[in-house]
PDB file of C-alpha atoms in Angstrom:
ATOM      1  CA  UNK A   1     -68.004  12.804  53.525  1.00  0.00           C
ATOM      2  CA  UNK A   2     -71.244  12.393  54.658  1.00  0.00           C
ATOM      3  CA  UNK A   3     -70.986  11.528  58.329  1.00  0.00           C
ATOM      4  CA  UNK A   4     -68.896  13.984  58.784  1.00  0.00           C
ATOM      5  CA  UNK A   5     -69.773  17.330  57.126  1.00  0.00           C
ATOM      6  CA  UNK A   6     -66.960  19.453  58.976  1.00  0.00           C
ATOM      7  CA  UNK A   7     -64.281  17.459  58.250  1.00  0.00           C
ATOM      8  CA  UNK A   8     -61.200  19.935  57.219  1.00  0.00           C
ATOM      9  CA  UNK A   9     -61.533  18.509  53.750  1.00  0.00           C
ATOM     10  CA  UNK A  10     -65.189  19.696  53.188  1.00  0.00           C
ATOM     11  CA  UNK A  11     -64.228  22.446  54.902  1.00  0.00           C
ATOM     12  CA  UNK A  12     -61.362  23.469  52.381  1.00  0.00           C
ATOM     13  CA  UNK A  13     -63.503  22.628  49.634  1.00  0.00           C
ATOM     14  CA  UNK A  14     -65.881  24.575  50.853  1.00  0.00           C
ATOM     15  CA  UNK A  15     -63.848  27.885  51.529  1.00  0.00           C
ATOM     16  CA  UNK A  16     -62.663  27.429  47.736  1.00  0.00           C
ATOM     17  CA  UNK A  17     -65.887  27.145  46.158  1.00  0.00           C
ATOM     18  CA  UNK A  18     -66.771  30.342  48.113  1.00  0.00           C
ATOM     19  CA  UNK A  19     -63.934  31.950  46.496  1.00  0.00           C
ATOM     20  CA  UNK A  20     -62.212  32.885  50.182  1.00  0.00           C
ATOM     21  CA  UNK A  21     -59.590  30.702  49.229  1.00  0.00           C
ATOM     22  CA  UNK A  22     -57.578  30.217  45.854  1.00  0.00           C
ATOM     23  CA  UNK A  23     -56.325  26.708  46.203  1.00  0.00           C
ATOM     24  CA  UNK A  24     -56.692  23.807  48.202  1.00  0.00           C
ATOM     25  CA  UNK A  25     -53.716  21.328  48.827  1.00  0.00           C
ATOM     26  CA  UNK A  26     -54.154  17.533  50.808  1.00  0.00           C
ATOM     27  CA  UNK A  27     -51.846  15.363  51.822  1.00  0.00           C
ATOM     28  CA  UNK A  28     -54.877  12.893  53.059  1.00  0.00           C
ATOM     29  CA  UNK A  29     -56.700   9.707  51.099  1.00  0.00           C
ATOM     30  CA  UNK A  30     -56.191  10.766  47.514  1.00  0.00           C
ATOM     31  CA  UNK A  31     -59.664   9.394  47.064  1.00  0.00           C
ATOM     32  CA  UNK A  32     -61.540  11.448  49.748  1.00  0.00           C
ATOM     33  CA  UNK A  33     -59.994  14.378  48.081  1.00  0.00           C
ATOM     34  CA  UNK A  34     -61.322  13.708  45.027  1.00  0.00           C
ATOM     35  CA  UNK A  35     -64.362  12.532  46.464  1.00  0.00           C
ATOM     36  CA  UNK A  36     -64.871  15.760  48.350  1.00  0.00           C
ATOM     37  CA  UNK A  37     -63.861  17.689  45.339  1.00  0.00           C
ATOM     38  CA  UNK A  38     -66.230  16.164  43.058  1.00  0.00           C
ATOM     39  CA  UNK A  39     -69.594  16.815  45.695  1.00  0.00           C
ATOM     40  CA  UNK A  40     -68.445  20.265  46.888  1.00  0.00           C
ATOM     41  CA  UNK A  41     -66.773  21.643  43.545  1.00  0.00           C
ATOM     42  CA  UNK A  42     -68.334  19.901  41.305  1.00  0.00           C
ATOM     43  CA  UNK A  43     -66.983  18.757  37.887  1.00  0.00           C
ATOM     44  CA  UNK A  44     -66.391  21.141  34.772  1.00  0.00           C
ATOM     45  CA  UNK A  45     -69.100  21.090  31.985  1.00  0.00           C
ATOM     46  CA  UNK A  46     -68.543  18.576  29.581  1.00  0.00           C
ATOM     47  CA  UNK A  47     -66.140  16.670  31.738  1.00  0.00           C
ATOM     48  CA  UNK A  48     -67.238  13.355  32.857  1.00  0.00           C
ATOM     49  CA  UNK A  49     -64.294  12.494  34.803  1.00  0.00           C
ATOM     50  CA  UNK A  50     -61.954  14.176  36.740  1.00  0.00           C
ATOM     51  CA  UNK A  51     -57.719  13.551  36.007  1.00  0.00           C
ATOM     52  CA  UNK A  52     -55.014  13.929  38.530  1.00  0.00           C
ATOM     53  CA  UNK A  53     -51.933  15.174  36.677  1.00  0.00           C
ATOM     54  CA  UNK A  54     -48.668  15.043  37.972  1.00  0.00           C
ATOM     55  CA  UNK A  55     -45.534  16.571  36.349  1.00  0.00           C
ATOM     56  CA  UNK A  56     -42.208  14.371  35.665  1.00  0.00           C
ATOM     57  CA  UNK A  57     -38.850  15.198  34.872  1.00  0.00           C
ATOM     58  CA  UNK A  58     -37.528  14.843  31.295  1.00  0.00           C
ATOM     59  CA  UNK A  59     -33.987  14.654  30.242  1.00  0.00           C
ATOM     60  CA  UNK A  60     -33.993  18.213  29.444  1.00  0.00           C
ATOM     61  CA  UNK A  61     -33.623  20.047  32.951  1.00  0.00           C
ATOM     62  CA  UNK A  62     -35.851  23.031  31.651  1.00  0.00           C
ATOM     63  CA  UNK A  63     -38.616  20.440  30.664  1.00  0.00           C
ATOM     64  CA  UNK A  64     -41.368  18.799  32.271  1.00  0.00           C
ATOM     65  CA  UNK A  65     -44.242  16.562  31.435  1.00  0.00           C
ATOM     66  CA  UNK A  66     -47.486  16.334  32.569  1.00  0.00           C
ATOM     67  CA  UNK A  67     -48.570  12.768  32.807  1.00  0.00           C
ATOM     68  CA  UNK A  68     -52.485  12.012  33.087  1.00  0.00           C
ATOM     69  CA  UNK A  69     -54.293  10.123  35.051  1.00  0.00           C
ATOM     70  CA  UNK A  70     -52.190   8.708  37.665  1.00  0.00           C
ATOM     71  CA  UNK A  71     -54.141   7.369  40.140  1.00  0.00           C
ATOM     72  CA  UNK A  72     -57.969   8.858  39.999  1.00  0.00           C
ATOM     73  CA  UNK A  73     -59.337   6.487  37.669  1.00  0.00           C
ATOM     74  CA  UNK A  74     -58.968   2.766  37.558  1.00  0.00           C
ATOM     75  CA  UNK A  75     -60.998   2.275  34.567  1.00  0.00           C
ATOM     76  CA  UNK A  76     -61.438   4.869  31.683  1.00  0.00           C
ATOM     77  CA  UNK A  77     -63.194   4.828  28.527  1.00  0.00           C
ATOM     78  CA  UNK A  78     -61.932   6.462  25.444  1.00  0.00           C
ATOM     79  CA  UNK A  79     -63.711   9.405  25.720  1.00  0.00           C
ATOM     80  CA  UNK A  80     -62.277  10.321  29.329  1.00  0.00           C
ATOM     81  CA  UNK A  81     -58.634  10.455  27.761  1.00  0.00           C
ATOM     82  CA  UNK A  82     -60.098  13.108  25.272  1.00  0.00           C
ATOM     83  CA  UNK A  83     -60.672  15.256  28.082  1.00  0.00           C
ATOM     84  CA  UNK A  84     -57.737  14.224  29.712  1.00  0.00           C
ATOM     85  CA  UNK A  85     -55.887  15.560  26.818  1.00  0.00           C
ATOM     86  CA  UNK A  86     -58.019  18.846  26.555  1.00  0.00           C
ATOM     87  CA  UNK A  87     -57.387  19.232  30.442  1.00  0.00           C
ATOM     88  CA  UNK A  88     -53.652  18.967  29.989  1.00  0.00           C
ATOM     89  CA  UNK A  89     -53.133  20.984  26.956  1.00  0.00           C
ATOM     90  CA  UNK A  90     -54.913  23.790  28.836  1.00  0.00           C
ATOM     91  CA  UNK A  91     -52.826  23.193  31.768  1.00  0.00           C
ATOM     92  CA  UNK A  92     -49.334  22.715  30.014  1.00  0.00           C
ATOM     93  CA  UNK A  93     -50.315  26.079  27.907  1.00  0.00           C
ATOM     94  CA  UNK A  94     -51.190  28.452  30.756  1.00  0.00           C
ATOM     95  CA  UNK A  95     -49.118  27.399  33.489  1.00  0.00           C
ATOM     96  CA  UNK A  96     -46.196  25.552  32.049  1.00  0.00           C
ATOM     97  CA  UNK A  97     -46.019  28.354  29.162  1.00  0.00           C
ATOM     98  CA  UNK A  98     -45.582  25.245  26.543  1.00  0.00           C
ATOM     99  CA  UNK A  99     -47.514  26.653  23.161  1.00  0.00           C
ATOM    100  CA  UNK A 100     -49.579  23.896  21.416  1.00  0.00           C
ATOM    101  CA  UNK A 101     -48.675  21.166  23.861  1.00  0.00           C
ATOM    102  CA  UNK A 102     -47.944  17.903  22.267  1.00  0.00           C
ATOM    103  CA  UNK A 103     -50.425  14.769  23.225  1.00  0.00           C
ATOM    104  CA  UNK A 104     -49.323  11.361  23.565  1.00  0.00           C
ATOM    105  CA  UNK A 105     -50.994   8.255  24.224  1.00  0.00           C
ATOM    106  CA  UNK A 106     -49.109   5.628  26.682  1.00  0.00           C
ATOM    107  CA  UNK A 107     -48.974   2.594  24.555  1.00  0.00           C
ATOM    108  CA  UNK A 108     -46.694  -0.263  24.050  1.00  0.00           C
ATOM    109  CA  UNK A 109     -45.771   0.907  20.507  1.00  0.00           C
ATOM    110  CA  UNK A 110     -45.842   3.999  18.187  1.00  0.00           C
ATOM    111  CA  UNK A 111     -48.046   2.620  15.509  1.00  0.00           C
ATOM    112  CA  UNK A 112     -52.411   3.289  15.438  1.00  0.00           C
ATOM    113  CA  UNK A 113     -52.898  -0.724  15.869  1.00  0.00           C
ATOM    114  CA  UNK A 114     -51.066  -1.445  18.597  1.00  0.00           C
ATOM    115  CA  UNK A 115     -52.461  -2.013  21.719  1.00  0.00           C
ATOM    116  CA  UNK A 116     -55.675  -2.774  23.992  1.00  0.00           C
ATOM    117  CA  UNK A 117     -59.146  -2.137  23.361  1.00  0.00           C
ATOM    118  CA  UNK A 118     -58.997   1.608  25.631  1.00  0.00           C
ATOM    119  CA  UNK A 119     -55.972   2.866  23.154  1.00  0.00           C
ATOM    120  CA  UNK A 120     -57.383   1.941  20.171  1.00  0.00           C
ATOM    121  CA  UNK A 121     -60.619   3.967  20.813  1.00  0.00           C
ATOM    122  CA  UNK A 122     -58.762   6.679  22.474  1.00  0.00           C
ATOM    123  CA  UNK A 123     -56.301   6.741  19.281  1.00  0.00           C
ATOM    124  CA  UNK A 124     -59.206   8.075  16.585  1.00  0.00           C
ATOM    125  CA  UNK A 125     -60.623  10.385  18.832  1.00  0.00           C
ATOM    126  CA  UNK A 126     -57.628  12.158  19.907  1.00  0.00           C
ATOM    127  CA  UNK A 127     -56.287  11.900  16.320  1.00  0.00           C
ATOM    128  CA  UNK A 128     -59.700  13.707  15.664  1.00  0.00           C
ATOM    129  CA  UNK A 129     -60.145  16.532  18.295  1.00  0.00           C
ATOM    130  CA  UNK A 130     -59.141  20.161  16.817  1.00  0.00           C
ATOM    131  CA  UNK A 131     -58.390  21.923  20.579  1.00  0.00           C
ATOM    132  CA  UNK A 132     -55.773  19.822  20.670  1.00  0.00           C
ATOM    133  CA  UNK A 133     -51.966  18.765  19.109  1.00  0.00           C
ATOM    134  CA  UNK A 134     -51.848  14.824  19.224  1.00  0.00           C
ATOM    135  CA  UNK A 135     -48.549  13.495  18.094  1.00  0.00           C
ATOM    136  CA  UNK A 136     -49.392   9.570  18.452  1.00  0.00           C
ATOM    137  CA  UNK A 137     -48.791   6.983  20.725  1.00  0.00           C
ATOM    138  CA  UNK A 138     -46.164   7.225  23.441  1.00  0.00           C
ATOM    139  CA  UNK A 139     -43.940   4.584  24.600  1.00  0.00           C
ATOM    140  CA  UNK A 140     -43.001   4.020  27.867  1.00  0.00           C
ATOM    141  CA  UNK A 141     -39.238   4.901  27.011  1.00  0.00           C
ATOM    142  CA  UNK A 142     -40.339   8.346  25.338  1.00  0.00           C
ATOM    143  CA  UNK A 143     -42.380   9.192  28.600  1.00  0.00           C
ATOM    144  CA  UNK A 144     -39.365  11.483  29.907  1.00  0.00           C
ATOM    145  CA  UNK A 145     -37.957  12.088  26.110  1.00  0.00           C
ATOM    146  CA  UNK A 146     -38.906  15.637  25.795  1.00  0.00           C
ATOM    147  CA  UNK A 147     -41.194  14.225  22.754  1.00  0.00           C
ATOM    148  CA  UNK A 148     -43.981  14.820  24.351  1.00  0.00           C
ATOM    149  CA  UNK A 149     -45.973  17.687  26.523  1.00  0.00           C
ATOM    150  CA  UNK A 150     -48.679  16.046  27.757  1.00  0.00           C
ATOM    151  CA  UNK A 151     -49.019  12.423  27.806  1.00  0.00           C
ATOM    152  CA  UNK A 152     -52.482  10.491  29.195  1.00  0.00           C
ATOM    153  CA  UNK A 153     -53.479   7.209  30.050  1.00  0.00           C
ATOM    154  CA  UNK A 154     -55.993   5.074  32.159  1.00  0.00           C
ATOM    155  CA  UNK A 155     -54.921   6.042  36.539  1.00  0.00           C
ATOM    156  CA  UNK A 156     -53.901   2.377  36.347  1.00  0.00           C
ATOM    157  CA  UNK A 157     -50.981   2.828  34.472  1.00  0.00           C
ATOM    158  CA  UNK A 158     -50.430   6.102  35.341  1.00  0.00           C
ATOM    159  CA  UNK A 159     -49.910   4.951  38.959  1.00  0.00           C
ATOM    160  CA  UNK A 160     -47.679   2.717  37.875  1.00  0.00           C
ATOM    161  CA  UNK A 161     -46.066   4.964  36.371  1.00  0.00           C
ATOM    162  CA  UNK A 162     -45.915   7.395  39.117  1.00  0.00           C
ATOM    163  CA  UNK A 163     -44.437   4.921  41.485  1.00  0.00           C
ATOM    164  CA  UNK A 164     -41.933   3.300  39.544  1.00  0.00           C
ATOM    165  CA  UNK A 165     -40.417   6.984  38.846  1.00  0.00           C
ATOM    166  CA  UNK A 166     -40.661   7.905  42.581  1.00  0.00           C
ATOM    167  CA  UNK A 167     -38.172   4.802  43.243  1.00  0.00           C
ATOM    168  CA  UNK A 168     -35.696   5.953  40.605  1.00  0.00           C
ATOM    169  CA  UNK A 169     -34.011   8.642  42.580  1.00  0.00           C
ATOM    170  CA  UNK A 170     -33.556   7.238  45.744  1.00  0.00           C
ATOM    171  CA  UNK A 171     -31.906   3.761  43.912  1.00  0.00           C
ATOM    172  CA  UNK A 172     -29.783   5.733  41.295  1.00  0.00           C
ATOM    173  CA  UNK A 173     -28.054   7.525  44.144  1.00  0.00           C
ATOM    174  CA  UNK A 174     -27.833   4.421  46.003  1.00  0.00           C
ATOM    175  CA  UNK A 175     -26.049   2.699  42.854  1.00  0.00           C
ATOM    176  CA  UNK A 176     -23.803   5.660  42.570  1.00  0.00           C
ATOM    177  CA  UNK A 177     -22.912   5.796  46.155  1.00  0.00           C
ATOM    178  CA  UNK A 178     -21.924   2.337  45.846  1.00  0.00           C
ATOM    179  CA  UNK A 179     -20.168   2.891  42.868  1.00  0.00           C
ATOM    180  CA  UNK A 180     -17.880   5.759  44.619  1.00  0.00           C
ATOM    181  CA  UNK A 181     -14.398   3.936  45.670  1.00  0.00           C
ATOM    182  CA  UNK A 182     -14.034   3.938  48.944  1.00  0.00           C
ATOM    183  CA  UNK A 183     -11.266   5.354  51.765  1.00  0.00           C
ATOM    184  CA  UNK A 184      -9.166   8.737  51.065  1.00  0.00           C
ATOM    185  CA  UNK A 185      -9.580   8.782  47.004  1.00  0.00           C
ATOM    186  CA  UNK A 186     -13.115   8.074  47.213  1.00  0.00           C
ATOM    187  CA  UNK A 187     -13.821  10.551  50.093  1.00  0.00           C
ATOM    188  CA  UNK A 188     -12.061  13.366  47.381  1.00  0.00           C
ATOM    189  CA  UNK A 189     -14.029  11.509  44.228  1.00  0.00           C
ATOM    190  CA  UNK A 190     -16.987  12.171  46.357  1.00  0.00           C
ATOM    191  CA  UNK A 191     -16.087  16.105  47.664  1.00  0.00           C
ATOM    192  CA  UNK A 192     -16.364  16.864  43.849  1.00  0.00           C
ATOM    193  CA  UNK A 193     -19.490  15.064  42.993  1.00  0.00           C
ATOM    194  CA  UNK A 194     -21.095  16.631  45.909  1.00  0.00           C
ATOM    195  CA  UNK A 195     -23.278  19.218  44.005  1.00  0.00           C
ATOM    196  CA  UNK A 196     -23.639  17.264  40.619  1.00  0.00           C
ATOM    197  CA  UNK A 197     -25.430  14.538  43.327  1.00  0.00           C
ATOM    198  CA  UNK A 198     -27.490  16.970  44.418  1.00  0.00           C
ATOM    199  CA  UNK A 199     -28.832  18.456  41.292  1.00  0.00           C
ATOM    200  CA  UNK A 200     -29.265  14.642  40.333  1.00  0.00           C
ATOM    201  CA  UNK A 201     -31.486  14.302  43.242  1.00  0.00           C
ATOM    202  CA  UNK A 202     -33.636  17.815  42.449  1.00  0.00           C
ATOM    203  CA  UNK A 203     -34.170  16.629  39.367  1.00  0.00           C
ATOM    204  CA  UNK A 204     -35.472  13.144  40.043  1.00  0.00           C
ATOM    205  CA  UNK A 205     -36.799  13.639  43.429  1.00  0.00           C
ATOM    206  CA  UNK A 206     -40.486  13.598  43.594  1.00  0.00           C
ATOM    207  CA  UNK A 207     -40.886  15.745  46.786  1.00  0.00           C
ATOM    208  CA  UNK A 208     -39.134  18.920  44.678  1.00  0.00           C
ATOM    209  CA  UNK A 209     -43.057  18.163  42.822  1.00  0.00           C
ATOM    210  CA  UNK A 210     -45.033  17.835  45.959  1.00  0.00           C
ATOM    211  CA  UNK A 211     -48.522  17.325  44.323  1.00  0.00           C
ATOM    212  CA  UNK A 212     -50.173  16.467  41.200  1.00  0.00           C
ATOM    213  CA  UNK A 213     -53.271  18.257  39.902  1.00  0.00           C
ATOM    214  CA  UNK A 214     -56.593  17.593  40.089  1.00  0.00           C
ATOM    215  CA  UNK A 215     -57.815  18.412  36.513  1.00  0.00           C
ATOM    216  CA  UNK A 216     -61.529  18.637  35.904  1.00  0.00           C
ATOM    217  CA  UNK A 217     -63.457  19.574  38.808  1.00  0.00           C
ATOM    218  CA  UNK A 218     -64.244  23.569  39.285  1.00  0.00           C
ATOM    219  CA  UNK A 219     -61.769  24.971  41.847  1.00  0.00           C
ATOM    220  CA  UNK A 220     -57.442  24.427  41.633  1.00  0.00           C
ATOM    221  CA  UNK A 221     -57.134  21.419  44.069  1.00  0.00           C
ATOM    222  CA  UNK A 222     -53.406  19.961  44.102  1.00  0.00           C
ATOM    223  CA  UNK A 223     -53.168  16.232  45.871  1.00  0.00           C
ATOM    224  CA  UNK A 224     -50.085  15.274  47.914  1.00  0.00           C
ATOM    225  CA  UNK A 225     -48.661  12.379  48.691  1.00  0.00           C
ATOM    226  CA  UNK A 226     -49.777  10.610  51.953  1.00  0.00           C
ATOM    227  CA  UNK A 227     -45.973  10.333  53.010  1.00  0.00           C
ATOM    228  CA  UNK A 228     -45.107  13.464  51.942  1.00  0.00           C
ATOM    229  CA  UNK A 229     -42.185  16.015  53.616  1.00  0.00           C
ATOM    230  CA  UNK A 230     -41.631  19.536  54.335  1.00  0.00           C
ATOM    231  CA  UNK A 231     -40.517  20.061  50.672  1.00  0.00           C
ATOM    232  CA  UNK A 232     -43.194  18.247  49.023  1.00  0.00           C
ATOM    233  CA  UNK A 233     -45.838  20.283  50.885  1.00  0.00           C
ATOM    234  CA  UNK A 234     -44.503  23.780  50.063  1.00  0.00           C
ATOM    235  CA  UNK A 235     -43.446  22.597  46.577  1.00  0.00           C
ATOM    236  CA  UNK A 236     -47.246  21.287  46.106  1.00  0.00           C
ATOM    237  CA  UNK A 237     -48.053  24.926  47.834  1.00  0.00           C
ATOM    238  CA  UNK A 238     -45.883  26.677  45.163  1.00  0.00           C
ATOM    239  CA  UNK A 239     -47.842  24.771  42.487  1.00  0.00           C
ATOM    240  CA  UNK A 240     -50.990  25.593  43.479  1.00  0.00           C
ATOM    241  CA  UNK A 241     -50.130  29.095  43.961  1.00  0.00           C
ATOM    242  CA  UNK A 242     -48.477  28.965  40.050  1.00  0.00           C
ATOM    243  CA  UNK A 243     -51.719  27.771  38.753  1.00  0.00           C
ATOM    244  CA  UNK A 244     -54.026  30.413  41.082  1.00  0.00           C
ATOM    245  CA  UNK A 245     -51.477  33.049  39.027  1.00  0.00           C
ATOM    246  CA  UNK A 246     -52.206  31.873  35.467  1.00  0.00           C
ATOM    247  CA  UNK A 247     -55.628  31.765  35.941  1.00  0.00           C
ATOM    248  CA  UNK A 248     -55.759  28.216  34.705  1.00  0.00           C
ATOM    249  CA  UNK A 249     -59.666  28.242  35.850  1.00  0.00           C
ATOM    250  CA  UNK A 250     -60.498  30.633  33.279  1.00  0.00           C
ATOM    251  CA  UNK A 251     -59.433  28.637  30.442  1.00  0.00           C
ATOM    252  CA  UNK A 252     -60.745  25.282  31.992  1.00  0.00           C
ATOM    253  CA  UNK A 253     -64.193  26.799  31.971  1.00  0.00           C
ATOM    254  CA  UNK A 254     -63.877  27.967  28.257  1.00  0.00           C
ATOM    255  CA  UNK A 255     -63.380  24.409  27.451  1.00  0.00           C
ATOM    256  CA  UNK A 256     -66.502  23.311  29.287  1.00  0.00           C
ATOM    257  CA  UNK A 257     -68.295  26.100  27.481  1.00  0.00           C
ATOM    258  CA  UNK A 258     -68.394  28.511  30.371  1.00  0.00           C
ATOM    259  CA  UNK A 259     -71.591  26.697  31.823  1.00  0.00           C
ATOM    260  CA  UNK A 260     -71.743  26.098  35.816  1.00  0.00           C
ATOM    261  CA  UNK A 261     -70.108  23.295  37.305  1.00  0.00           C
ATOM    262  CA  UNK A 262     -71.887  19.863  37.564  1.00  0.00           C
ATOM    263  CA  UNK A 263     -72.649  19.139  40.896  1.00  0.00           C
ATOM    264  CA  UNK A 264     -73.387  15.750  42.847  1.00  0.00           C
ATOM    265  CA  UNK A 265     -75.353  15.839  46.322  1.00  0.00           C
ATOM    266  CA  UNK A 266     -73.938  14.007  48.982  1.00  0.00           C
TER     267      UNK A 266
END
């Protein structure tokens, strides 16, 4: 970033703030893109940190959720999953078409006094805040439900979370390859399940996301995965074009009050 000022990144970033380019997508160092983000975008008003937002499968094929933060901050106070939840209801509203999203806070149980000292002081204040539809704590297990719109957490556990989901296709199939008799029956067993496979694997297949969203800093900036394939980078392209469409800026910036972006020199 700063011994190297023409480094594609800042250069991106730089072409976006301008306005000469909608979008930017990276497949680099998810934290050099949000580092670069943060100096040459700057954050939203009334955002003090930044969220990176990826979508997951649910078990309703026409569903998704959007899971925040998974990965751009380590440590979070309660106030930063407020915003998190403002940024995704926003996001799940005007892109995702999903009227008053519903909020959920990743916990290890559904009721107000369960958990550590970050979800208990998250729990009154999204409980409290008016812009947005909080329907309680979220259990791991109701992650992919369809209970839930938007559900945020510390980019700790949403890592986690990430990761552990990414693994899921590519074992599942293994398991039911394995599962599949083999020699002539299996061979015809397999001809049949050919395209249910398949649609198994679009659903659960990370690379059909390509990116996750980074929510809170004043331009549409979409993060890829460092290993990421053909189809994760036009998917993450597709995404970024989807939220250039809705004009998710516009609303972001009515939550932050319509002020100018904050701004940190280099």
């Amino acid at each position: 970033m700063r011994r190297k000022r023409t480094a594609s990144i800042n250069l991106a970033m730089g072409l976006v703030k301008s306005g000469e380019a909608a979008a930017i997508y990276s497949a680099g160092n998810s934290g050099a893109v949000m580092a670069s983000a943060i100096f040459r975008l700057g954050r939203l008003r009334g955002i003090d940190r930044p969220a990176i937002g990826a979508l997951f499968p649910t078990k309703d094929p026409a569903r998704q959720v959007l899971v925040l933060d998974v990965g751009a901050n380590m440590d979070c106070k309660p106030v930063y999953l407020k915003q998190f939840a403002q940024l995704g209801s926003i996001y799940s509203t005007n892109v995702l078409g999903i009227r008053q999203p519903r909020v959920g806070l990743l916990n290890i149980g559904e009721e107000d006094c369960k958990g550590n000292d970050l979800t208990l002081g998250a729990y009154p204040l999204l409980a409290q805040e008016p812009s947005i539809r909080f329907s309680g704590n979220c259990e791991g297990r109701d992650v992919l439900s369809t209970d839930f719109d938007v559900v945020v957490c510390d980019g700790f556990s949403g890592n986690v979370l990430l990761k552990f989901l990414e693994s899921v296709a590519s074992v599942l199939l293994e398991v039911l390859k394995a599962e599949i008799p083999r020699g002539r029956r299996g061979k015809v067993g397999a001809a049949f399940l050919r395209g249910n496979l398949r649609r198994i694997k679009k659903r659960l297949d990370h690379a059909e996301h390509g990116g996750a969203l980074l929510l809170g800093v004043d331009g549409i900036c979409v993060v890829g995965h460092g290993s990421s394939s053909s189809v994760s980078v036009v998917s993450a392209i597709r995404l970024a074009l989807t939220a250039a469409d809705n004009n998710v800026m516009e609303q972001l910036h009515q939550l932050s009050g319509g002020g100018d972006s904050v701004v940190t020199a280099v």
